[in-house]
mmCIF file of C-alpha atoms and ligand atoms in Angstrom:
data_model
loop_
_atom_site.group_PDB
_atom_site.id
_atom_site.type_symbol
_atom_site.label_atom_id
_atom_site.label_comp_id
_atom_site.label_asym_id
_atom_site.label_seq_id
_atom_site.Cartn_x
_atom_site.Cartn_y
_atom_site.Cartn_z
ATOM 1 C CA MET R 1 86.006 148.595 138.179
ATOM 2 C CA GLN R 2 89.534 147.662 138.561
ATOM 3 C CA ASN R 3 89.160 146.803 142.275
ATOM 4 C CA ALA R 4 86.403 144.305 141.212
ATOM 5 C CA ILE R 5 88.755 142.662 138.312
ATOM 6 C CA LYS R 6 91.895 142.846 140.889
ATOM 7 C CA ALA R 7 89.878 140.870 143.579
ATOM 8 C CA ALA R 8 88.660 137.948 141.290
ATOM 9 C CA ALA R 9 91.882 137.923 139.351
ATOM 10 C CA ASP R 10 93.555 137.533 142.941
ATOM 11 C CA ALA R 11 91.076 134.974 144.012
ATOM 12 C CA ILE R 12 92.006 132.817 140.978
ATOM 13 C CA ARG R 13 95.739 133.372 141.485
ATOM 14 C CA LYS R 14 95.422 132.138 145.008
ATOM 15 C CA LYS R 15 93.942 128.801 143.796
ATOM 16 C CA HIS R 16 95.819 128.379 140.530
ATOM 17 C CA GLU R 17 99.542 128.360 140.912
ATOM 18 C CA GLY R 18 101.692 128.754 137.621
ATOM 19 C CA ALA R 19 100.928 130.407 134.389
ATOM 20 C CA PHE R 20 97.289 131.392 133.657
ATOM 21 C CA PRO R 21 96.061 129.924 130.114
ATOM 22 C CA LYS R 22 95.919 132.374 127.065
ATOM 23 C CA THR R 23 92.732 130.781 125.973
ATOM 24 C CA ILE R 24 89.359 130.984 127.455
ATOM 25 C CA LEU R 25 86.692 128.553 126.383
ATOM 26 C CA VAL R 26 83.007 129.187 127.342
ATOM 27 C CA LEU R 27 81.057 126.080 127.338
ATOM 28 C CA GLY R 28 77.208 126.681 126.449
ATOM 29 C CA SER R 29 73.929 124.820 127.271
ATOM 30 C CA GLY R 30 74.441 121.218 126.960
ATOM 31 C CA LEU R 31 78.258 121.130 126.293
ATOM 32 C CA GLY R 32 79.285 121.438 129.832
ATOM 33 C CA GLY R 33 80.368 118.036 129.801
ATOM 34 C CA PHE R 34 83.294 118.873 127.417
ATOM 35 C CA GLY R 35 84.876 119.830 130.906
ATOM 36 C CA GLU R 36 85.684 116.037 131.168
ATOM 37 C CA ARG R 37 87.776 116.175 127.978
ATOM 38 C CA ILE R 38 90.013 118.734 130.104
ATOM 39 C CA GLU R 39 92.902 117.540 131.889
ATOM 40 C CA THR R 40 91.955 119.797 134.768
ATOM 41 C CA LYS R 41 94.675 120.995 137.022
ATOM 42 C CA THR R 42 92.517 123.274 139.176
ATOM 43 C CA THR R 43 88.560 123.777 139.628
ATOM 44 C CA ILE R 44 87.362 127.039 141.059
ATOM 45 C CA PRO R 45 83.455 127.367 141.602
ATOM 46 C CA TYR R 46 82.231 130.771 140.553
ATOM 47 C CA GLY R 47 81.343 131.188 144.307
ATOM 48 C CA ASP R 48 84.659 131.337 145.343
ATOM 49 C CA ILE R 49 85.515 134.215 142.789
ATOM 50 C CA PRO R 50 84.252 137.575 143.801
ATOM 51 C CA GLY R 51 81.893 139.226 141.682
ATOM 52 C CA PHE R 52 81.213 135.975 139.596
ATOM 53 C CA PRO R 53 77.479 135.576 139.788
ATOM 54 C CA ILE R 54 76.174 131.777 140.087
ATOM 55 C CA SER R 55 74.663 130.385 137.044
ATOM 56 C CA THR R 56 71.032 129.365 137.996
ATOM 57 C CA VAL R 57 70.099 127.149 134.728
ATOM 58 C CA PRO R 58 69.976 123.609 134.394
ATOM 59 C CA GLY R 59 72.829 122.230 132.101
ATOM 60 C CA HIS R 60 75.259 125.108 133.801
ATOM 61 C CA SER R 61 76.937 124.113 136.373
ATOM 62 C CA GLY R 62 79.212 127.150 137.179
ATOM 63 C CA GLN R 63 83.044 126.358 137.735
ATOM 64 C CA LEU R 64 86.045 127.505 136.127
ATOM 65 C CA LEU R 65 88.455 124.651 135.095
ATOM 66 C CA ILE R 66 92.058 125.322 134.306
ATOM 67 C CA GLY R 67 94.173 122.955 132.631
ATOM 68 C CA GLU R 68 94.923 121.297 129.229
ATOM 69 C CA ALA R 69 92.868 120.262 126.255
ATOM 70 C CA ALA R 70 94.671 118.015 123.803
ATOM 71 C CA GLY R 71 97.990 119.412 125.427
ATOM 72 C CA ALA R 72 96.680 123.099 124.683
ATOM 73 C CA PRO R 73 96.711 125.439 128.160
ATOM 74 C CA ILE R 74 93.001 126.200 128.604
ATOM 75 C CA ALA R 75 90.675 127.968 131.011
ATOM 76 C CA CYS R 76 87.217 126.837 130.942
ATOM 77 C CA MET R 77 83.909 128.328 131.891
ATOM 78 C CA GLN R 78 81.775 125.046 132.531
ATOM 79 C CA GLY R 79 78.408 127.381 132.976
ATOM 80 C CA ARG R 80 77.956 130.999 132.084
ATOM 81 C CA LEU R 81 75.990 133.844 133.207
ATOM 82 C CA HIS R 82 72.829 134.974 131.351
ATOM 83 C CA VAL R 83 71.317 138.517 131.453
ATOM 84 C CA TYR R 84 67.657 136.430 131.669
ATOM 85 C CA GLU R 85 68.754 135.221 135.076
ATOM 86 C CA GLY R 86 68.732 138.868 136.437
ATOM 87 C CA HIS R 87 72.324 139.511 136.241
ATOM 88 C CA PRO R 88 72.974 143.192 135.035
ATOM 89 C CA ILE R 89 74.865 142.714 131.718
ATOM 90 C CA GLN R 90 78.136 144.606 132.895
ATOM 91 C CA GLN R 91 78.358 141.734 135.352
ATOM 92 C CA VAL R 92 78.683 139.366 132.350
ATOM 93 C CA ALA R 93 81.704 141.256 131.537
ATOM 94 C CA LEU R 94 83.594 140.756 134.781
ATOM 95 C CA PRO R 95 84.800 137.355 134.134
ATOM 96 C CA ILE R 96 86.121 138.036 130.642
ATOM 97 C CA ARG R 97 87.892 141.223 132.134
ATOM 98 C CA THR R 98 89.175 139.133 134.848
ATOM 99 C CA TYR R 99 90.673 136.772 132.400
ATOM 100 C CA ARG R 100 92.224 139.424 130.495
ATOM 101 C CA ALA R 101 93.847 140.999 133.390
ATOM 102 C CA LEU R 102 95.369 137.356 134.086
ATOM 103 C CA GLY R 103 96.959 137.396 130.518
ATOM 104 C CA ALA R 104 94.249 135.894 128.244
ATOM 105 C CA GLU R 105 94.287 136.491 124.648
ATOM 106 C CA VAL R 106 91.775 134.360 123.211
ATOM 107 C CA LEU R 107 88.083 133.963 123.824
ATOM 108 C CA VAL R 108 86.323 130.887 122.560
ATOM 109 C CA VAL R 109 82.304 130.726 122.937
ATOM 110 C CA THR R 110 80.098 128.168 122.179
ATOM 111 C CA ASN R 111 76.092 128.212 122.590
ATOM 112 C CA ALA R 112 73.114 126.606 121.905
ATOM 113 C CA ALA R 113 70.975 128.312 119.358
ATOM 114 C CA GLY R 114 67.984 128.222 116.983
ATOM 115 C CA SER R 115 68.269 128.107 113.337
ATOM 116 C CA LEU R 116 66.525 130.376 110.947
ATOM 117 C CA ARG R 117 67.506 128.191 107.881
ATOM 118 C CA GLU R 118 65.503 125.280 106.884
ATOM 119 C CA GLU R 119 68.532 123.385 105.835
ATOM 120 C CA MET R 120 70.699 124.010 108.816
ATOM 121 C CA GLY R 121 68.865 121.564 111.046
ATOM 122 C CA PRO R 122 69.321 120.264 114.707
ATOM 123 C CA GLY R 123 72.912 119.002 115.348
ATOM 124 C CA SER R 124 74.136 121.528 112.983
ATOM 125 C CA LEU R 125 77.575 123.576 114.018
ATOM 126 C CA MET R 126 77.481 126.626 113.012
ATOM 127 C CA VAL R 127 80.694 129.073 112.825
ATOM 128 C CA ILE R 128 79.612 132.691 113.899
ATOM 129 C CA ASP R 129 80.970 135.105 111.262
ATOM 130 C CA ASP R 130 79.222 138.137 112.791
ATOM 131 C CA HIS R 131 76.427 139.065 115.281
ATOM 132 C CA ILE R 132 73.109 141.206 115.749
ATOM 133 C CA ASN R 133 72.717 142.584 119.025
ATOM 134 C CA HIS R 134 69.127 142.767 119.317
ATOM 135 C CA SER R 135 69.047 142.854 123.274
ATOM 136 C CA GLY R 136 68.997 146.644 123.937
ATOM 137 C CA ARG R 137 71.892 146.308 125.991
ATOM 138 C CA ASN R 138 75.419 146.515 125.949
ATOM 139 C CA PRO R 139 78.055 145.242 128.607
ATOM 140 C CA LEU R 140 80.014 148.519 128.212
ATOM 141 C CA ILE R 141 77.399 150.949 129.065
ATOM 142 C CA GLY R 142 78.867 152.918 131.961
ATOM 143 C CA ALA R 143 81.958 154.864 132.981
ATOM 144 C CA ASN R 144 84.403 153.596 130.629
ATOM 145 C CA ASP R 145 88.000 152.767 132.115
ATOM 146 C CA GLU R 146 90.557 153.608 129.384
ATOM 147 C CA GLU R 147 92.979 150.909 130.835
ATOM 148 C CA ILE R 148 90.545 148.435 129.876
ATOM 149 C CA GLY R 149 89.543 149.670 126.435
ATOM 150 C CA PRO R 150 88.254 152.558 124.447
ATOM 151 C CA ARG R 151 85.216 154.338 124.846
ATOM 152 C CA PHE R 152 83.841 153.447 121.533
ATOM 153 C CA PRO R 153 85.574 150.210 120.421
ATOM 154 C CA ASP R 154 85.189 149.007 116.472
ATOM 155 C CA MET R 155 83.049 146.096 116.014
ATOM 156 C CA SER R 156 83.864 145.502 112.262
ATOM 157 C CA GLU R 157 85.469 142.078 112.868
ATOM 158 C CA VAL R 158 84.347 140.521 116.319
ATOM 159 C CA TYR R 159 85.183 137.085 115.318
ATOM 160 C CA SER R 160 88.555 137.122 114.271
ATOM 161 C CA GLY R 161 88.777 135.742 110.329
ATOM 162 C CA GLU R 162 91.897 134.040 111.174
ATOM 163 C CA LEU R 163 90.537 131.935 114.035
ATOM 164 C CA ARG R 164 87.313 131.347 111.630
ATOM 165 C CA GLU R 165 89.561 129.947 109.233
ATOM 166 C CA LYS R 166 91.445 127.546 111.939
ATOM 167 C CA LEU R 167 87.604 126.495 112.902
ATOM 168 C CA PHE R 168 87.051 125.316 109.169
ATOM 169 C CA ALA R 169 90.476 123.659 109.033
ATOM 170 C CA ALA R 170 89.916 121.725 112.174
ATOM 171 C CA GLY R 171 86.381 120.514 110.918
ATOM 172 C CA LYS R 172 87.954 119.366 107.746
ATOM 173 C CA ALA R 173 90.626 117.475 109.319
ATOM 174 C CA GLU R 174 88.030 115.842 111.656
ATOM 175 C CA GLY R 175 85.428 115.263 108.579
ATOM 176 C CA ILE R 176 82.931 117.345 110.343
ATOM 177 C CA ASP R 177 80.824 119.685 107.979
ATOM 178 C CA LEU R 178 80.388 123.356 109.267
ATOM 179 C CA GLU R 179 77.930 125.772 108.545
ATOM 180 C CA ARG R 180 78.591 129.762 108.820
ATOM 181 C CA GLY R 181 76.188 132.859 109.513
ATOM 182 C CA VAL R 182 75.299 135.532 111.466
ATOM 183 C CA TYR R 183 74.180 134.951 115.397
ATOM 184 C CA LEU R 184 71.277 137.333 116.769
ATOM 185 C CA TYR R 185 71.289 137.770 120.390
ATOM 186 C CA THR R 186 67.913 138.336 122.135
ATOM 187 C CA THR R 187 67.924 138.237 126.044
ATOM 188 C CA GLY R 188 65.393 135.799 126.374
ATOM 189 C CA PRO R 189 64.182 134.022 128.244
ATOM 190 C CA SER R 190 60.980 133.502 126.251
ATOM 191 C CA PHE R 191 61.632 131.742 122.915
ATOM 192 C CA GLU R 192 60.904 133.869 120.017
ATOM 193 C CA THR R 193 57.467 134.439 118.217
ATOM 194 C CA PRO R 194 57.308 133.276 114.416
ATOM 195 C CA ALA R 195 56.849 137.084 113.547
ATOM 196 C CA GLU R 196 59.907 137.756 115.285
ATOM 197 C CA ILE R 197 62.021 134.990 113.745
ATOM 198 C CA ARG R 198 60.641 136.046 110.003
ATOM 199 C CA MET R 199 61.857 139.753 110.822
ATOM 200 C CA PHE R 200 65.264 138.477 112.059
ATOM 201 C CA ALA R 201 65.619 136.256 108.919
ATOM 202 C CA LYS R 202 65.123 139.582 106.864
ATOM 203 C CA TRP R 203 67.826 141.277 108.802
ATOM 204 C CA GLY R 204 70.135 138.855 108.008
ATOM 205 C CA ALA R 205 70.190 136.421 110.923
ATOM 206 C CA ASP R 206 71.081 132.688 110.716
ATOM 207 C CA ALA R 207 70.681 131.663 114.046
ATOM 208 C CA VAL R 208 69.262 132.962 117.141
ATOM 209 C CA GLY R 209 70.177 132.429 120.926
ATOM 210 C CA MET R 210 70.471 134.143 124.341
ATOM 211 C CA SER R 211 74.042 134.603 125.219
ATOM 212 C CA THR R 212 77.651 135.083 123.584
ATOM 213 C CA VAL R 213 77.432 138.535 122.588
ATOM 214 C CA PRO R 214 77.952 140.205 125.829
ATOM 215 C CA GLU R 215 80.715 138.150 126.316
ATOM 216 C CA ALA R 216 82.120 138.750 122.726
ATOM 217 C CA THR R 217 81.425 142.532 122.953
ATOM 218 C CA ALA R 218 83.303 142.594 126.301
ATOM 219 C CA ALA R 219 86.485 140.580 124.965
ATOM 220 C CA VAL R 220 86.747 142.806 122.044
ATOM 221 C CA HIS R 221 86.836 145.993 124.102
ATOM 222 C CA CYS R 222 89.584 144.565 126.130
ATOM 223 C CA GLY R 223 91.523 143.737 123.054
ATOM 224 C CA MET R 224 91.199 139.929 122.861
ATOM 225 C CA ARG R 225 90.566 137.787 119.602
ATOM 226 C CA VAL R 226 87.105 135.821 119.696
ATOM 227 C CA ALA R 227 86.062 132.735 118.040
ATOM 228 C CA GLY R 228 82.256 131.739 118.314
ATOM 229 C CA MET R 229 80.505 128.490 117.648
ATOM 230 C CA SER R 230 76.846 127.675 117.618
ATOM 231 C CA LEU R 231 75.404 124.111 118.060
ATOM 232 C CA ILE R 232 72.017 124.281 116.201
ATOM 233 C CA THR R 233 69.688 122.523 118.967
ATOM 234 C CA ASN R 234 66.338 123.177 116.955
ATOM 235 C CA HIS R 235 64.618 125.135 114.226
ATOM 236 C CA ALA R 236 63.349 128.739 115.350
ATOM 237 C CA ALA R 237 59.815 129.416 116.145
ATOM 238 C CA GLY R 238 57.585 129.149 113.045
ATOM 239 C CA ILE R 239 60.109 127.082 111.044
ATOM 240 C CA ALA R 240 60.118 124.311 113.712
ATOM 241 C CA ALA R 241 57.009 122.141 113.212
ATOM 242 C CA HIS R 242 56.479 121.866 117.174
ATOM 243 C CA LYS R 243 57.077 123.620 120.418
ATOM 244 C CA ILE R 244 60.529 124.631 121.289
ATOM 245 C CA THR R 245 61.784 123.351 124.988
ATOM 246 C CA HIS R 246 64.688 123.816 126.816
ATOM 247 C CA ASP R 247 64.847 119.972 127.491
ATOM 248 C CA GLU R 248 64.972 119.546 123.596
ATOM 249 C CA THR R 249 67.912 122.128 123.315
ATOM 250 C CA LEU R 250 69.698 119.903 125.910
ATOM 251 C CA ALA R 251 68.938 116.547 124.376
ATOM 252 C CA VAL R 252 70.553 117.843 121.070
ATOM 253 C CA GLY R 253 73.496 119.086 122.858
ATOM 254 C CA ALA R 254 74.013 115.877 124.181
ATOM 255 C CA GLN R 255 73.662 114.226 120.935
ATOM 256 C CA SER R 256 75.943 116.250 119.217
ATOM 257 C CA PHE R 257 78.426 116.716 122.051
ATOM 258 C CA ASP R 258 81.067 114.131 120.540
ATOM 259 C CA LYS R 259 81.210 116.127 117.198
ATOM 260 C CA MET R 260 81.720 119.419 119.204
ATOM 261 C CA SER R 261 84.329 117.936 121.577
ATOM 262 C CA ARG R 262 86.220 116.355 118.537
ATOM 263 C CA LEU R 263 86.075 119.664 116.760
ATOM 264 C CA MET R 264 87.311 121.663 119.787
ATOM 265 C CA LEU R 265 90.367 119.291 120.539
ATOM 266 C CA ARG R 266 91.450 119.663 117.115
ATOM 267 C CA PHE R 267 91.138 123.441 117.099
ATOM 268 C CA LEU R 268 92.165 124.628 120.436
ATOM 269 C CA PRO R 269 95.935 123.667 120.114
ATOM 270 C CA THR R 270 95.947 125.497 116.775
ATOM 271 C CA VAL R 271 94.532 128.692 118.406
ATOM 272 C CA SER R 272 98.017 130.153 119.380
ATOM 273 C CA GLN R 273 99.743 129.070 116.393
ATOM 274 C CA SER R 274 100.176 131.867 113.877
HETATM 275 N N1 HPA G 301 65.973 130.861 120.559
HETATM 276 C C1 HPA G 301 66.653 131.267 121.383
HETATM 277 N N2 HPA G 301 67.486 130.549 121.817
HETATM 278 C C2 HPA G 301 67.706 129.412 121.909
HETATM 279 C C3 HPA G 301 66.971 128.726 120.751
HETATM 280 C C4 HPA G 301 66.122 129.395 120.323
HETATM 281 O O1 HPA G 301 65.279 128.607 119.333
HETATM 282 N N3 HPA G 301 67.334 127.398 120.684
HETATM 283 C C5 HPA G 301 68.432 127.235 121.754
HETATM 284 N N4 HPA G 301 68.665 128.503 122.418
#
């Protein structure tokens, strides 16, 4: 495991001279355009980093941008890997462990998600308070490397309370209303059935999606602080009056893009301030 991390970290170091940012931002479906708001110094296609699988989903371009957002040093994953593309879930953890080895301390994850709450409609932004892993998979399955993290990591505060408060402060400063709730992770790629959504609602889920939890779990394991944000692109199956399509999620992502960008540009510079 250490060899794979070292090979990936070396490839990044070779392309990017100077300090590696302490904050990593992962852009979800339809949010890849935020990359243009970053003053990018170095662009590295995932194909140039050993072990980084190449994303196959439209709307996910697949490169690592290193630069600054509103003056804050940042490394940004434009395009992420999904388990439904066929990547073993352990491989989704490799980029996170690589950034940690390079000195990263904070992971900010964004995603597109379906809402389980009638009043939380498309275009809403939801700060992730906690998650439910409904995938039956965990990126930490397999031999544990104690140098990376403990065999049985505590998960009682995956999403840092302090960073959640900073997200709300950024929302207030920008005049953007933020929801909060529990994100439920399924592997997809099929959307959920109405019966599943009714069950998830009883379990306490507020939003459902196909990403974020693998990365967040790997980040907690290796000692990073995590913040998560869902852009609600649709009401989930059975709550929505119509069928759900990936095109719809991308379209709402595009419409809400400006709001999300303003929030991130306000939030990111505050991340490393205590
Ligand atoms: N379900 C799962 N993933 C999603 C959804 C959804 O309704 N919308 C956006 N990503």
